[in-house]
Short mmCIF file of C-alpha atoms and ligand atoms in Angstrom, two decimals:
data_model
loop_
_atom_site.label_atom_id
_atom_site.label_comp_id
_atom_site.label_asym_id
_atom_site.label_seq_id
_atom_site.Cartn_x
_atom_site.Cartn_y
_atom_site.Cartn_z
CA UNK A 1 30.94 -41.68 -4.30
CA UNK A 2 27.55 -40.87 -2.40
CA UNK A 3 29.81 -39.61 0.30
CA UNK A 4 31.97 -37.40 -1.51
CA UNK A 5 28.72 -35.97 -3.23
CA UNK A 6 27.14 -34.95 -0.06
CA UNK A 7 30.12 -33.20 1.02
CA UNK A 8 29.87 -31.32 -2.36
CA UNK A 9 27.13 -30.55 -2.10
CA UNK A 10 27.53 -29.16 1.55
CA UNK A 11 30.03 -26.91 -0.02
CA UNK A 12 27.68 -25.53 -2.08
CA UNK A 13 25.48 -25.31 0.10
CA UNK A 14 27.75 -22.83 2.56
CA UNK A 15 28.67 -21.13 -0.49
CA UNK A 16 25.48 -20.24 -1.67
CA UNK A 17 24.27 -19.62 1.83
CA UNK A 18 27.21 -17.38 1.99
CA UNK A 19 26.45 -15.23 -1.31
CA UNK A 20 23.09 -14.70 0.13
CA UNK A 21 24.52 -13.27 3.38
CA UNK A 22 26.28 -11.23 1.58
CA UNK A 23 23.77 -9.75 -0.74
CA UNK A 24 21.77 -9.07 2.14
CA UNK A 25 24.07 -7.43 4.15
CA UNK A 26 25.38 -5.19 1.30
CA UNK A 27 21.45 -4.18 1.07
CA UNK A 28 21.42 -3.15 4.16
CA UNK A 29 24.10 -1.11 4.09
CA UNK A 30 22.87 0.61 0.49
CA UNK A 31 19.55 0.65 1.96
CA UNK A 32 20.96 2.96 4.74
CA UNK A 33 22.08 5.48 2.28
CA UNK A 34 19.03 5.52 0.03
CA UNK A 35 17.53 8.26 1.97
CA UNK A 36 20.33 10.29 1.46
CA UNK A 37 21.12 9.69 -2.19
CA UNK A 38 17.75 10.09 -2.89
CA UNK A 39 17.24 6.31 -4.60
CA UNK A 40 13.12 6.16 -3.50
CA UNK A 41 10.45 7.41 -5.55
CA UNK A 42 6.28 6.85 -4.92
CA UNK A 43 4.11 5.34 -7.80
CA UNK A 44 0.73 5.77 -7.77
CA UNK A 45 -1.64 2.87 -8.55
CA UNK A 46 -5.18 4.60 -9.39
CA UNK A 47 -8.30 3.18 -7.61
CA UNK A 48 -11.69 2.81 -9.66
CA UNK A 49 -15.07 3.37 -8.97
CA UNK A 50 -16.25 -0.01 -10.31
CA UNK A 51 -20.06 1.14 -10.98
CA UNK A 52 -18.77 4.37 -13.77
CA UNK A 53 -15.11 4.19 -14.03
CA UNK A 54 -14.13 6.83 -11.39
CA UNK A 55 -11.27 7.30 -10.83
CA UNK A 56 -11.78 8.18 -6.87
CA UNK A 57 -7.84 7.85 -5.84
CA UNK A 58 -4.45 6.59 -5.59
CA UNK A 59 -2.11 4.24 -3.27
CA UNK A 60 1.17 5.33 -2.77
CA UNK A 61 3.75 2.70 -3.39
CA UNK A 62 7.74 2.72 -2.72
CA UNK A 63 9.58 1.72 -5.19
CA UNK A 64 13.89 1.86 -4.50
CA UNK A 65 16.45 2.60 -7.41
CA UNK A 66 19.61 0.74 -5.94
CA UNK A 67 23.33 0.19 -7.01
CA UNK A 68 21.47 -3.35 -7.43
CA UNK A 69 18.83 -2.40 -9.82
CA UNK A 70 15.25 -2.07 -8.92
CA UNK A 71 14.16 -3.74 -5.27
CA UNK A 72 10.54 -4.75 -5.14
CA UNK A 73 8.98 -3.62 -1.45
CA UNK A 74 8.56 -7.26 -0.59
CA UNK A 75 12.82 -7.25 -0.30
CA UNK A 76 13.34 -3.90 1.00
CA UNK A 77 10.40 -3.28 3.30
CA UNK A 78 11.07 -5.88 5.93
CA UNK A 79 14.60 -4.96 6.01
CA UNK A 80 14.03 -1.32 6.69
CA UNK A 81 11.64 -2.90 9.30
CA UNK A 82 14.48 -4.98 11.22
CA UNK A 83 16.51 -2.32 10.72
CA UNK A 84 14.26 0.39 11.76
CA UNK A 85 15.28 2.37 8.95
CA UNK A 86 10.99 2.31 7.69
CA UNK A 87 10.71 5.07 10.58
CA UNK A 88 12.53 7.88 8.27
CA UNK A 89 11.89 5.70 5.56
CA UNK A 90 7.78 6.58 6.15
CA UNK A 91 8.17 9.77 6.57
CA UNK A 92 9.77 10.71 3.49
CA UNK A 93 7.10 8.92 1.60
CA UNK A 94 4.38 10.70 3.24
CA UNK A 95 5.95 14.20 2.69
CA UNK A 96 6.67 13.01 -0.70
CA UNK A 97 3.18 12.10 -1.10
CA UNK A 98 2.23 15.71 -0.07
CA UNK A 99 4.06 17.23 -2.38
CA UNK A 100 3.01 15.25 -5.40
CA UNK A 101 -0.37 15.44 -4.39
CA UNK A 102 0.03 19.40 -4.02
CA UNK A 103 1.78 19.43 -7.83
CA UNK A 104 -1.56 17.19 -8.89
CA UNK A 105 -3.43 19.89 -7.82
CA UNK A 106 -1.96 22.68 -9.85
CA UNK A 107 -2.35 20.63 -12.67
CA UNK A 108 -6.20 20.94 -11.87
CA UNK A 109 -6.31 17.31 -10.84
CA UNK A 110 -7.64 17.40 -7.19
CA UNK A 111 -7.43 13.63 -6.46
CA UNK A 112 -9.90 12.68 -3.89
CA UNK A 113 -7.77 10.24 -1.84
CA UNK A 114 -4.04 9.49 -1.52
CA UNK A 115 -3.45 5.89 0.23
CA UNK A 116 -0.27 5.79 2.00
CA UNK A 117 1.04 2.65 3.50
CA UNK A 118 2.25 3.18 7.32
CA UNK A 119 3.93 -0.25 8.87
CA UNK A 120 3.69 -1.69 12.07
CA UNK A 121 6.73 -0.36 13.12
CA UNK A 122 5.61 3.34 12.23
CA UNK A 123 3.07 2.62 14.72
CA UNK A 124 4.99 1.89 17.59
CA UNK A 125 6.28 5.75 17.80
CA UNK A 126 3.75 7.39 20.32
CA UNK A 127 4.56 10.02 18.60
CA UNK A 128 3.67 8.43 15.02
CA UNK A 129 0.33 11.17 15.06
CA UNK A 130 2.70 14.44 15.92
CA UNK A 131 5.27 13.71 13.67
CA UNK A 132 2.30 12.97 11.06
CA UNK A 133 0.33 16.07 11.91
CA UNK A 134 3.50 18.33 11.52
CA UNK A 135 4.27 16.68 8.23
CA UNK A 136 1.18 17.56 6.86
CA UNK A 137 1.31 21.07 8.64
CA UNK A 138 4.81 21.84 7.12
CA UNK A 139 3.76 20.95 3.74
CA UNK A 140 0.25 22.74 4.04
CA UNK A 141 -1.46 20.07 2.61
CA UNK A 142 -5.30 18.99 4.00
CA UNK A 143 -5.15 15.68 5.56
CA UNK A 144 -8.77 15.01 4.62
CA UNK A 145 -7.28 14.15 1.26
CA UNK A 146 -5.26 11.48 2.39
CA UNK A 147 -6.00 8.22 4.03
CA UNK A 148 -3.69 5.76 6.19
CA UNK A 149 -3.11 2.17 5.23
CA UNK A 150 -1.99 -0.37 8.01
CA UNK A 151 -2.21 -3.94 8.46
CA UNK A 152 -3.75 -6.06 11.19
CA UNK A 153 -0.04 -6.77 12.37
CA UNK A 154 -0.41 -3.09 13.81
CA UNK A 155 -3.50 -4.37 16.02
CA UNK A 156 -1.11 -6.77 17.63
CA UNK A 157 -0.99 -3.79 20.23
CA UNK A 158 -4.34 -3.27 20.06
CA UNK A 159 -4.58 -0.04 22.64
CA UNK A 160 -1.63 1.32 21.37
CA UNK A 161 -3.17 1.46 17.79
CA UNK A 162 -6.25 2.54 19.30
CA UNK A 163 -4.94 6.12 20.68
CA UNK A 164 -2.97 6.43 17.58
CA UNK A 165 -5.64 5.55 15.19
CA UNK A 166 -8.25 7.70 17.25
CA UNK A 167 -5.31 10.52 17.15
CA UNK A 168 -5.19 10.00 12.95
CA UNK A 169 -8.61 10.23 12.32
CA UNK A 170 -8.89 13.87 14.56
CA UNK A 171 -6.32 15.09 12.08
CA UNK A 172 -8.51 15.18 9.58
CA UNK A 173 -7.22 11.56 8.26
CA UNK A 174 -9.11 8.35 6.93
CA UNK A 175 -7.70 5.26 7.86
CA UNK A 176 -7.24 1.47 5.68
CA UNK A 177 -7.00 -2.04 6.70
CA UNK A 178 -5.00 -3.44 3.92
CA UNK A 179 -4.71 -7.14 2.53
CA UNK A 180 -8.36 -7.35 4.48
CA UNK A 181 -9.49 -11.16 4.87
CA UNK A 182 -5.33 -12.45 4.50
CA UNK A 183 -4.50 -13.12 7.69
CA UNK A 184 -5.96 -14.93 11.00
CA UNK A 185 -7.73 -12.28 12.62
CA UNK A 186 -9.48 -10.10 10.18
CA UNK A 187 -12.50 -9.72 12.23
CA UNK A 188 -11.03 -8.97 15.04
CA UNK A 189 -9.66 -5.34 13.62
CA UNK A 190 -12.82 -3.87 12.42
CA UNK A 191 -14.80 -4.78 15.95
CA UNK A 192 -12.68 -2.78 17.94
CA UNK A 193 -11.72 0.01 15.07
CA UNK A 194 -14.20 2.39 13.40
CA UNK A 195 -12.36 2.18 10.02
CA UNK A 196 -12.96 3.85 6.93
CA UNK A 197 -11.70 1.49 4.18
CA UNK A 198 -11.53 -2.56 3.87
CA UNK A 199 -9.12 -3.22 1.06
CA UNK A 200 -9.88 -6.78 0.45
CA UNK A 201 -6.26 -8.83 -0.16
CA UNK A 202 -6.21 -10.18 -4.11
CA UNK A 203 -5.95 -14.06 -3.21
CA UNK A 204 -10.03 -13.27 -2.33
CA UNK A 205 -10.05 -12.17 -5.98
CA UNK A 206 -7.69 -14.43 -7.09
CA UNK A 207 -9.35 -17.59 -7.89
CA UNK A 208 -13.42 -15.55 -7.76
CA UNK A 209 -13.67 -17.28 -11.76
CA UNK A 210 -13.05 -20.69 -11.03
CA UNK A 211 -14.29 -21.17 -7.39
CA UNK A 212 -17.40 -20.28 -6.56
CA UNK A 213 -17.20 -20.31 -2.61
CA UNK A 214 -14.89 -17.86 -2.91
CA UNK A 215 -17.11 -15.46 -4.02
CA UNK A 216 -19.79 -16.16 -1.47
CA UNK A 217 -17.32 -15.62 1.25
CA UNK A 218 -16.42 -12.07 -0.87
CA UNK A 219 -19.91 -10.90 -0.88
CA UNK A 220 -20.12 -11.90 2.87
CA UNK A 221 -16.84 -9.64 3.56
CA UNK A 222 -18.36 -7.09 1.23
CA UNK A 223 -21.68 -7.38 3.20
CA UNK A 224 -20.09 -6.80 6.47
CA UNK A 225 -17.62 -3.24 4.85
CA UNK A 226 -20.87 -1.77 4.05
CA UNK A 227 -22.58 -2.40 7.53
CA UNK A 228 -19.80 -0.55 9.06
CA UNK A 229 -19.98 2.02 6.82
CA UNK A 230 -17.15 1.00 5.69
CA UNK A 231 -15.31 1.87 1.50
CA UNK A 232 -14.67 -1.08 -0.17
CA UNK A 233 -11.54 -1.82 -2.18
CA UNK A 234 -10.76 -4.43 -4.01
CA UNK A 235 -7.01 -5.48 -4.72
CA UNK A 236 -5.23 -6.86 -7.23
CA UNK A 237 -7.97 -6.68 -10.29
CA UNK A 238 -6.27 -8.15 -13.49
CA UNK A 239 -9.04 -9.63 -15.48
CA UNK A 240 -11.85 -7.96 -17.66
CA UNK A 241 -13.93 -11.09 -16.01
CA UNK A 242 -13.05 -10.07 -12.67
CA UNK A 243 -14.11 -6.43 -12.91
CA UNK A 244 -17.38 -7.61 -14.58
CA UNK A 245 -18.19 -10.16 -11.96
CA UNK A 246 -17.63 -7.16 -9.33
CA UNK A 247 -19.32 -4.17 -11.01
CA UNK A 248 -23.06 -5.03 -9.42
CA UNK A 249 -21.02 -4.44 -5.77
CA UNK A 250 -20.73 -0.99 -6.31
CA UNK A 251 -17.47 -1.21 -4.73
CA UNK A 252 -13.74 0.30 -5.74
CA UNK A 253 -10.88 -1.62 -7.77
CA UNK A 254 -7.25 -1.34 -7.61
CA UNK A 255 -5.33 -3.61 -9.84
CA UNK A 256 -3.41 -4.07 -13.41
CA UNK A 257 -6.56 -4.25 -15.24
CA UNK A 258 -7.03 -0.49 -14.62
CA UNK A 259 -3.33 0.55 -14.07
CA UNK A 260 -0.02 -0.53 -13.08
CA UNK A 261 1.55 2.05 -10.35
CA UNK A 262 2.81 4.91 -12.26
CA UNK A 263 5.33 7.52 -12.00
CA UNK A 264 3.45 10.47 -10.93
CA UNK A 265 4.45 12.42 -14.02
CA UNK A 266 2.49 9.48 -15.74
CA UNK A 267 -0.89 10.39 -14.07
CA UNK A 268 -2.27 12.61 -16.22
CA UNK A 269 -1.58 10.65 -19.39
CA UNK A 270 -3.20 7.74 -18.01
CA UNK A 271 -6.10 9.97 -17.28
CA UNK A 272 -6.51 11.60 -20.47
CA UNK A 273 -5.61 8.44 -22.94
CA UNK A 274 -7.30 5.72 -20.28
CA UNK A 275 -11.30 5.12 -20.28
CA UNK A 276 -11.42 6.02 -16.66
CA UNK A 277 -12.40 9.27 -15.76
CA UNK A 278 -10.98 11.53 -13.08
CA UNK A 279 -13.69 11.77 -10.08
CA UNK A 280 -12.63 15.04 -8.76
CA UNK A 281 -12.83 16.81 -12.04
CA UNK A 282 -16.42 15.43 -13.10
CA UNK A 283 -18.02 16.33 -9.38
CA UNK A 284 -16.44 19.68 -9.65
CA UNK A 285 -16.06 20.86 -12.97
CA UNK A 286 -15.70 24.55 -12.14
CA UNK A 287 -12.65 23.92 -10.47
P1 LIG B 1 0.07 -3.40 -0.63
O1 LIG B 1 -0.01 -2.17 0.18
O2 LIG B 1 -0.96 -4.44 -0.42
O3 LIG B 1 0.08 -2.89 -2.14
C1 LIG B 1 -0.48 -3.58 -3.23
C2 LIG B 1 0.57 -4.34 -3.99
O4 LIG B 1 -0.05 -5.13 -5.01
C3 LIG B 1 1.56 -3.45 -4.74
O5 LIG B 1 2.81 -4.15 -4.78
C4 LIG B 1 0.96 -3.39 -6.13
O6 LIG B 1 1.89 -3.05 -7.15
C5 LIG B 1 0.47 -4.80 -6.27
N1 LIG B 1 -0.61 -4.95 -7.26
C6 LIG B 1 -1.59 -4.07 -7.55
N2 LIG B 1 -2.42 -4.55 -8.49
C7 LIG B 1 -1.96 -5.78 -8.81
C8 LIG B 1 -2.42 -6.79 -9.74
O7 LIG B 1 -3.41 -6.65 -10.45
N3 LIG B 1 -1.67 -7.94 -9.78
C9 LIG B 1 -0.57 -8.13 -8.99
N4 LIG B 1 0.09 -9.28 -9.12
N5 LIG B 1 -0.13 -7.21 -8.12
C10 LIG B 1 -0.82 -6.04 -8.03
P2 LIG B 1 4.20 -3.44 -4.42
O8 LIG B 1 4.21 -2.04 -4.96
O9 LIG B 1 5.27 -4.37 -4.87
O10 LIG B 1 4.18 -3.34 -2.85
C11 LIG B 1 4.18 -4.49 -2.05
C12 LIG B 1 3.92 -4.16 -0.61
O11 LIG B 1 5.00 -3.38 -0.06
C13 LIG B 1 2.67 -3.32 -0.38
O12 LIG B 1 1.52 -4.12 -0.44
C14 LIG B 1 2.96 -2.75 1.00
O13 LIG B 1 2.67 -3.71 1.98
C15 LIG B 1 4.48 -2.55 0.94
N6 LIG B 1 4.74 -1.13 0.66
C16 LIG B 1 4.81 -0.48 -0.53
N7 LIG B 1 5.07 0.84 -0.35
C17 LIG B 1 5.14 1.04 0.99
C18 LIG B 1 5.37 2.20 1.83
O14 LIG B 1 5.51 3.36 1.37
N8 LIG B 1 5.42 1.98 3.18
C19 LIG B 1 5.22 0.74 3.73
N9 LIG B 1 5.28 0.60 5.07
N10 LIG B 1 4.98 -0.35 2.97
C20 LIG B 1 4.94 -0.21 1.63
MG1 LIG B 2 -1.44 -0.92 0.63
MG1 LIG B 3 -2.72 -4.81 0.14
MG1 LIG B 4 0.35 -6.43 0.71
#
């Protein structure tokens, strides 16, 4: 009957609801031990000068190697957020970053700019800029290389940021508002920040081909990067169409149509067998 079937189905229900629990709770625990058993690893997803095929830098990205296969960010991130866990979490991937930038270098690749992602919670630690200064101290790497992505969820403590962002940026450091133009409040970041970067979120780029008000309100946000003096990225790239479109911007694209985030013992294949050309090496070439 109807009756019995609901109750079945309640069953389920619990059970799956259950098995879900579960999962996540095992995660956590494995996710507490990643660290440790040394389960992360950085890809690097190269950024394009859109105007000559540049290849001006790279963005960091996490990726976790778990007892349950491979985690995308989007799983393990916020739970290293509840859990606090992104603190340590961060700050192996920026000394990782270091050192793969420093083993770029004696391959003769000196990339112009490493993007590292930094969460909210990162930011919270008034003494984020310390630990970030002795990082980069320990590891003798320059921090004018590198440049600091955050989200507008880190303005939410908007003097907070402030000092910390002000503290960055005397380090040597350039700072990124990522998934620019996703979320309610856009504006709001860059009127009260001197930024370096806008790194415009892909649904802006998403549907560009088949609406055209979306690319009026791109050129507007596009408009408004350069007037603060600002480096313009564009996220999430996946069509030949789409790169076209943007190449008359004279901005910077990051997305599959140029690369996927590779292993950094991947970069200099993609380099030498890609049509992109490293920016570093063409603007120096005695080094
Ligand atoms: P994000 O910082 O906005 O990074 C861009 C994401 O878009 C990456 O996903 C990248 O692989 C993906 N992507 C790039 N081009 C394309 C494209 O053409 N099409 C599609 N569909 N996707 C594209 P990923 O690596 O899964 O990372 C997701 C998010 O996880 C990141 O978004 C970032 O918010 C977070 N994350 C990753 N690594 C770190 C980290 O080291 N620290 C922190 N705090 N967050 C991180
Ligand atoms: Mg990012
Ligand atoms: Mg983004
Ligand atoms: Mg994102």
């Amino acid at each position: 009957s109807a009756k019995e079937n609901g109750k079945n189905n309640v069953q389920v229900f619990t059970r799956e609801l259950d098995s879900q629990m579960t999962r996540k709770s095992q995660m956590e625990q494995a996710l507490k031990k990643a660290l440790d058993e040394q389960q992360f690893a950085l890809h690097y997803q190269p950024q394009v000068n859109l105007a000559n095929g540049e290849v001006i830098g790279y963005e960091a990205l996490l990726r976790w190697q778990s007892p349950f296969g491979n985690v995308p960010p989007s799983e393990f991130i916020p739970m290293a957020e509840e859990t606090g866990l992104i603190v340590p979490i961060g700050e192996w991937a920026l000394r990782q970053a270091c050192r793969d930038a420093k083993e770029f270098c004696a391959l003769g690749r000196v990339a112009e700019n490493i993007s590292v992602n930094v969460s909210a919670r990162q930011f919270k630690d008034p003494d984020f800029s310390e630990k970030v200064r002795a990082i980069f101290e320990e590891e003798n790497v320059d921090p004018r290389r590198f440049e600091i992505e955050i989200t507008e969820s880190v303005m939410l403590d908007i003097e907070q940021s402030a000092r910390i962002i002000c503290e960055l940026k005397a380090l040597g450091l350039r700072i990124a508002i990522d998934d620019f133009g996703a979320g309610y409040s856009s504006l709001n970041v860059v009127k009260n920040v001197e930024i370096d970067t806008l790194k415009i979120d892909k649904s802006l780029i998403d549907e560009v081909l088949i609406n055209r008000r979306n690319l009026f309100i791109l050129a507007a946000i596009i408009e408004v990067g350069k007037n603060l003096e600002a480096r313009i990225v564009i996220e999430g790239i996946e069509l030949e169409e789409q790169g076209e479109l943007l190449q008359p911007f004279g901005i910077v694209g990051q997305g599959y149509l140029f690369s996927r985030p590779l292993p950094p013992g991947n970069l200099e294949a993609f380099l030498s067998e890609s049509k992109y050309i490293a920016a570093s090496a063409a603007a120096k070439p005695s080094e």
